[in-house]
PDB file of C-alpha atoms and ligand atoms in Angstrom:
ATOM      1  CA  UNK A   1     184.711 170.931 197.003  1.00 98.00           C
ATOM      2  CA  UNK A   2     184.593 168.025 194.596  1.00 98.00           C
ATOM      3  CA  UNK A   3     182.149 168.025 191.677  1.00 98.00           C
ATOM      4  CA  UNK A   4     181.430 165.025 189.478  1.00 98.00           C
ATOM      5  CA  UNK A   5     181.411 166.000 185.783  1.00 98.00           C
ATOM      6  CA  UNK A   6     180.624 164.234 182.514  1.00 98.00           C
ATOM      7  CA  UNK A   7     184.066 163.495 181.100  1.00 98.00           C
ATOM      8  CA  UNK A   8     183.121 164.650 177.605  1.00 98.00           C
ATOM      9  CA  UNK A   9     182.379 168.170 178.918  1.00 98.00           C
ATOM     10  CA  UNK A  10     186.031 168.467 179.933  1.00 98.00           C
ATOM     11  CA  UNK A  11     187.249 167.596 176.455  1.00 98.00           C
ATOM     12  CA  UNK A  12     187.824 163.887 177.007  1.00 98.00           C
ATOM     13  CA  UNK A  13     186.997 161.930 173.865  1.00 98.00           C
ATOM     14  CA  UNK A  14     184.454 159.628 175.474  1.00 98.00           C
ATOM     15  CA  UNK A  15     181.488 160.450 173.247  1.00 98.00           C
ATOM     16  CA  UNK A  16     179.895 157.693 171.163  1.00 98.00           C
ATOM     17  CA  UNK A  17     181.498 159.043 167.989  1.00 98.00           C
ATOM     18  CA  UNK A  18     184.953 159.333 169.543  1.00 98.00           C
ATOM     19  CA  UNK A  19     184.667 163.077 170.067  1.00 98.00           C
ATOM     20  CA  UNK A  20     183.800 165.219 173.061  1.00 98.00           C
ATOM     21  CA  UNK A  21     181.436 167.963 174.195  1.00 98.00           C
ATOM     22  CA  UNK A  22     184.009 170.411 175.560  1.00 98.00           C
ATOM     23  CA  UNK A  23     182.502 173.280 177.517  1.00 98.00           C
ATOM     24  CA  UNK A  24     184.687 176.207 178.506  1.00 97.00           C
ATOM     25  CA  UNK A  25     182.009 177.256 180.980  1.00 97.00           C
ATOM     26  CA  UNK A  26     182.383 173.930 182.802  1.00 98.00           C
ATOM     27  CA  UNK A  27     186.168 173.859 182.653  1.00 97.00           C
ATOM     28  CA  UNK A  28     186.347 177.335 184.196  1.00 97.00           C
ATOM     29  CA  UNK A  29     184.853 175.869 187.375  1.00 97.00           C
ATOM     30  CA  UNK A  30     188.199 174.135 187.929  1.00 97.00           C
ATOM     31  CA  UNK A  31     189.540 177.479 189.192  1.00 97.00           C
ATOM     32  CA  UNK A  32     187.437 177.098 192.314  1.00 97.00           C
ATOM     33  CA  UNK A  33     186.497 173.417 192.512  1.00 98.00           C
ATOM     34  CA  UNK A  34     187.995 169.979 191.971  1.00 98.00           C
ATOM     35  CA  UNK A  35     186.297 168.495 188.922  1.00 98.00           C
ATOM     36  CA  UNK A  36     186.145 164.699 188.747  1.00 98.00           C
ATOM     37  CA  UNK A  37     185.470 163.405 185.219  1.00 98.00           C
ATOM     38  CA  UNK A  38     183.532 160.190 184.675  1.00 98.00           C
ATOM     39  CA  UNK A  39     181.993 158.595 181.615  1.00 98.00           C
ATOM     40  CA  UNK A  40     179.351 156.119 182.797  1.00 98.00           C
ATOM     41  CA  UNK A  41     179.039 154.502 179.379  1.00 98.00           C
ATOM     42  CA  UNK A  42     182.747 153.704 179.286  1.00 98.00           C
ATOM     43  CA  UNK A  43     182.593 152.545 182.915  1.00 98.00           C
ATOM     44  CA  UNK A  44     179.801 150.185 181.859  1.00 98.00           C
ATOM     45  CA  UNK A  45     182.144 148.502 179.410  1.00 98.00           C
ATOM     46  CA  UNK A  46     181.051 150.148 176.178  1.00 98.00           C
ATOM     47  CA  UNK A  47     183.731 150.950 173.648  1.00 98.00           C
ATOM     48  CA  UNK A  48     184.596 154.331 172.183  1.00 98.00           C
ATOM     49  CA  UNK A  49     183.562 154.888 169.502  1.00 98.00           C
ATOM     50  CA  UNK A  50     180.265 153.011 169.858  1.00 98.00           C
ATOM     51  CA  UNK A  51     176.855 153.098 168.286  1.00 98.00           C
ATOM     52  CA  UNK A  52     174.644 155.857 169.722  1.00 98.00           C
ATOM     53  CA  UNK A  53     171.976 154.671 172.137  1.00 98.00           C
ATOM     54  CA  UNK A  54     168.729 156.137 173.430  1.00 98.00           C
ATOM     55  CA  UNK A  55     166.187 155.245 176.118  1.00 98.00           C
ATOM     56  CA  UNK A  56     163.040 153.839 174.535  1.00 96.00           C
ATOM     57  CA  UNK A  57     160.335 156.315 175.486  1.00 94.00           C
ATOM     58  CA  UNK A  58     158.077 155.143 178.300  1.00 91.00           C
ATOM     59  CA  UNK A  59     160.419 152.326 179.324  1.00 94.00           C
ATOM     60  CA  UNK A  60     163.772 151.807 180.988  1.00 93.00           C
ATOM     61  CA  UNK A  61     165.109 149.877 178.014  1.00 98.00           C
ATOM     62  CA  UNK A  62     168.104 151.311 176.176  1.00 98.00           C
ATOM     63  CA  UNK A  63     168.742 150.344 172.583  1.00 98.00           C
ATOM     64  CA  UNK A  64     171.566 151.356 170.292  1.00 98.00           C
ATOM     65  CA  UNK A  65     170.994 152.472 166.727  1.00 98.00           C
ATOM     66  CA  UNK A  66     171.357 148.868 165.546  1.00 98.00           C
ATOM     67  CA  UNK A  67     168.479 147.858 167.829  1.00 97.00           C
ATOM     68  CA  UNK A  68     170.770 146.004 170.247  1.00 98.00           C
ATOM     69  CA  UNK A  69     169.869 146.288 173.924  1.00 98.00           C
ATOM     70  CA  UNK A  70     172.567 147.936 176.036  1.00 98.00           C
ATOM     71  CA  UNK A  71     170.543 148.543 179.198  1.00 98.00           C
ATOM     72  CA  UNK A  72     172.775 146.444 181.452  1.00 98.00           C
ATOM     73  CA  UNK A  73     175.934 148.279 180.364  1.00 98.00           C
ATOM     74  CA  UNK A  74     174.278 151.621 181.088  1.00 98.00           C
ATOM     75  CA  UNK A  75     173.102 150.499 184.523  1.00 98.00           C
ATOM     76  CA  UNK A  76     176.473 149.011 185.451  1.00 98.00           C
ATOM     77  CA  UNK A  77     178.284 152.151 184.321  1.00 98.00           C
ATOM     78  CA  UNK A  78     175.927 154.404 186.256  1.00 98.00           C
ATOM     79  CA  UNK A  79     176.592 152.386 189.420  1.00 98.00           C
ATOM     80  CA  UNK A  80     180.363 152.525 188.924  1.00 98.00           C
ATOM     81  CA  UNK A  81     180.266 156.274 188.304  1.00 98.00           C
ATOM     82  CA  UNK A  82     178.051 156.755 191.372  1.00 98.00           C
ATOM     83  CA  UNK A  83     180.661 154.922 193.464  1.00 98.00           C
ATOM     84  CA  UNK A  84     183.288 157.421 192.310  1.00 98.00           C
ATOM     85  CA  UNK A  85     180.994 160.336 193.173  1.00 98.00           C
ATOM     86  CA  UNK A  86     180.263 158.979 196.636  1.00 98.00           C
ATOM     87  CA  UNK A  87     183.908 158.095 197.346  1.00 98.00           C
ATOM     88  CA  UNK A  88     184.808 161.689 196.555  1.00 98.00           C
ATOM     89  CA  UNK A  89     181.950 163.081 198.646  1.00 98.00           C
ATOM     90  CA  UNK A  90     180.450 164.953 195.692  1.00 98.00           C
ATOM     91  CA  UNK A  91     177.291 166.897 196.464  1.00 98.00           C
ATOM     92  CA  UNK A  92     176.947 168.316 192.952  1.00 98.00           C
ATOM     93  CA  UNK A  93     177.196 166.977 189.418  1.00 98.00           C
ATOM     94  CA  UNK A  94     177.429 168.759 186.092  1.00 98.00           C
ATOM     95  CA  UNK A  95     176.359 166.433 183.312  1.00 98.00           C
ATOM     96  CA  UNK A  96     175.937 166.525 179.551  1.00 98.00           C
ATOM     97  CA  UNK A  97     172.423 167.494 178.588  1.00 98.00           C
ATOM     98  CA  UNK A  98     170.067 165.094 176.754  1.00 98.00           C
ATOM     99  CA  UNK A  99     172.349 162.039 176.978  1.00 98.00           C
ATOM    100  CA  UNK A 100     170.690 158.706 177.812  1.00 98.00           C
ATOM    101  CA  UNK A 101     173.227 158.403 180.650  1.00 98.00           C
ATOM    102  CA  UNK A 102     173.936 161.960 181.695  1.00 98.00           C
ATOM    103  CA  UNK A 103     170.898 163.966 180.537  1.00 98.00           C
ATOM    104  CA  UNK A 104     168.875 165.764 183.192  1.00 98.00           C
ATOM    105  CA  UNK A 105     165.331 167.017 182.638  1.00 98.00           C
ATOM    106  CA  UNK A 106     165.282 166.230 178.936  1.00 97.00           C
ATOM    107  CA  UNK A 107     166.563 163.309 176.874  1.00 98.00           C
ATOM    108  CA  UNK A 108     166.211 162.008 173.326  1.00 97.00           C
ATOM    109  CA  UNK A 109     163.022 160.040 172.781  1.00 96.00           C
ATOM    110  CA  UNK A 110     164.455 156.747 171.534  1.00 97.00           C
ATOM    111  CA  UNK A 111     163.703 157.236 167.854  1.00 97.00           C
ATOM    112  CA  UNK A 112     167.171 158.571 166.869  1.00 97.00           C
ATOM    113  CA  UNK A 113     165.505 161.538 165.216  1.00 97.00           C
ATOM    114  CA  UNK A 114     166.644 164.337 167.557  1.00 96.00           C
ATOM    115  CA  UNK A 115     163.259 164.519 169.282  1.00 97.00           C
ATOM    116  CA  UNK A 116     163.472 165.551 172.925  1.00 97.00           C
ATOM    117  CA  UNK A 117     161.184 164.416 175.733  1.00 97.00           C
ATOM    118  CA  UNK A 118     161.104 164.998 179.473  1.00 97.00           C
ATOM    119  CA  UNK A 119     163.233 162.538 181.423  1.00 97.00           C
ATOM    120  CA  UNK A 120     166.595 161.827 182.981  1.00 98.00           C
ATOM    121  CA  UNK A 121     169.477 159.700 181.837  1.00 98.00           C
ATOM    122  CA  UNK A 122     170.321 156.567 183.812  1.00 98.00           C
ATOM    123  CA  UNK A 123     173.317 158.093 185.614  1.00 98.00           C
ATOM    124  CA  UNK A 124     171.599 161.408 186.332  1.00 98.00           C
ATOM    125  CA  UNK A 125     168.621 159.569 187.825  1.00 98.00           C
ATOM    126  CA  UNK A 126     170.870 157.457 190.048  1.00 98.00           C
ATOM    127  CA  UNK A 127     172.699 160.543 191.328  1.00 98.00           C
ATOM    128  CA  UNK A 128     169.413 162.252 192.166  1.00 98.00           C
ATOM    129  CA  UNK A 129     168.239 159.168 194.065  1.00 98.00           C
ATOM    130  CA  UNK A 130     171.459 159.352 196.077  1.00 98.00           C
ATOM    131  CA  UNK A 131     171.033 162.982 197.060  1.00 98.00           C
ATOM    132  CA  UNK A 132     173.414 164.574 194.564  1.00 98.00           C
ATOM    133  CA  UNK A 133     172.219 167.798 192.935  1.00 98.00           C
ATOM    134  CA  UNK A 134     172.463 167.563 189.158  1.00 98.00           C
ATOM    135  CA  UNK A 135     172.972 170.374 186.650  1.00 98.00           C
ATOM    136  CA  UNK A 136     173.652 170.241 182.944  1.00 98.00           C
ATOM    137  CA  UNK A 137     176.169 172.396 181.143  1.00 98.00           C
ATOM    138  CA  UNK A 138     173.241 174.469 179.887  1.00 97.00           C
ATOM    139  CA  UNK A 139     172.108 175.490 183.380  1.00 96.00           C
ATOM    140  CA  UNK A 140     173.091 178.381 185.597  1.00 93.00           C
ATOM    141  CA  UNK A 141     175.054 176.667 188.361  1.00 89.00           C
ATOM    142  CA  UNK A 142     174.281 177.444 191.984  1.00 84.00           C
ATOM    143  CA  UNK A 143     177.034 175.607 193.860  1.00 86.00           C
TER     144      UNK A 143
HETATM  145  S1  SF4 B 201     178.021 158.905 178.884  1.00 85.51           S
HETATM  146 FE1  SF4 B 201     178.013 160.982 179.682  1.00 85.51          FE
HETATM  147  S2  SF4 B 201     180.215 161.390 179.951  1.00 85.51           S
HETATM  148 FE2  SF4 B 201     180.097 159.636 178.623  1.00 85.51          FE
HETATM  149  S3  SF4 B 201     180.195 160.533 176.568  1.00 85.51           S
HETATM  150 FE3  SF4 B 201     178.009 160.273 177.108  1.00 85.51          FE
HETATM  151  S4  SF4 B 201     177.398 162.248 177.934  1.00 85.51           S
HETATM  152 FE4  SF4 B 201     179.637 162.182 177.958  1.00 85.51          FE
END
């Protein structure tokens, strides 16, 4: 079975600051499943490193920490990453918690002050709308 995974969770340096969010718990799944890494922000044309971005609370606008709008890049990247998930017949995704792209259930509130609010990242939301079950690395997986 193929599972779509946030690239940064597998140790790929795709994070805004050039680092990653490696999770041994996620990598261990590769013993039993084929993990397919994607970074929707890179697929949307954003560079690495890049300025951090957050969804402005109560809107679907995404601004980086300079106040520049990056919504279109996020949406394009989410669509490209969805294509990869669908091409590989993925029914499950394991995504990085709280990210404005990959977060599921909770995301940062748009003030760049580490405040968390309920919501989904752009990519996570698109996967859900396309019938793919989303987990974060913090969840107990039921695959
Ligand atoms: S967009 Fe997703 S995969 Fe890419 S660095 Fe952010 S959390 Fe990781």
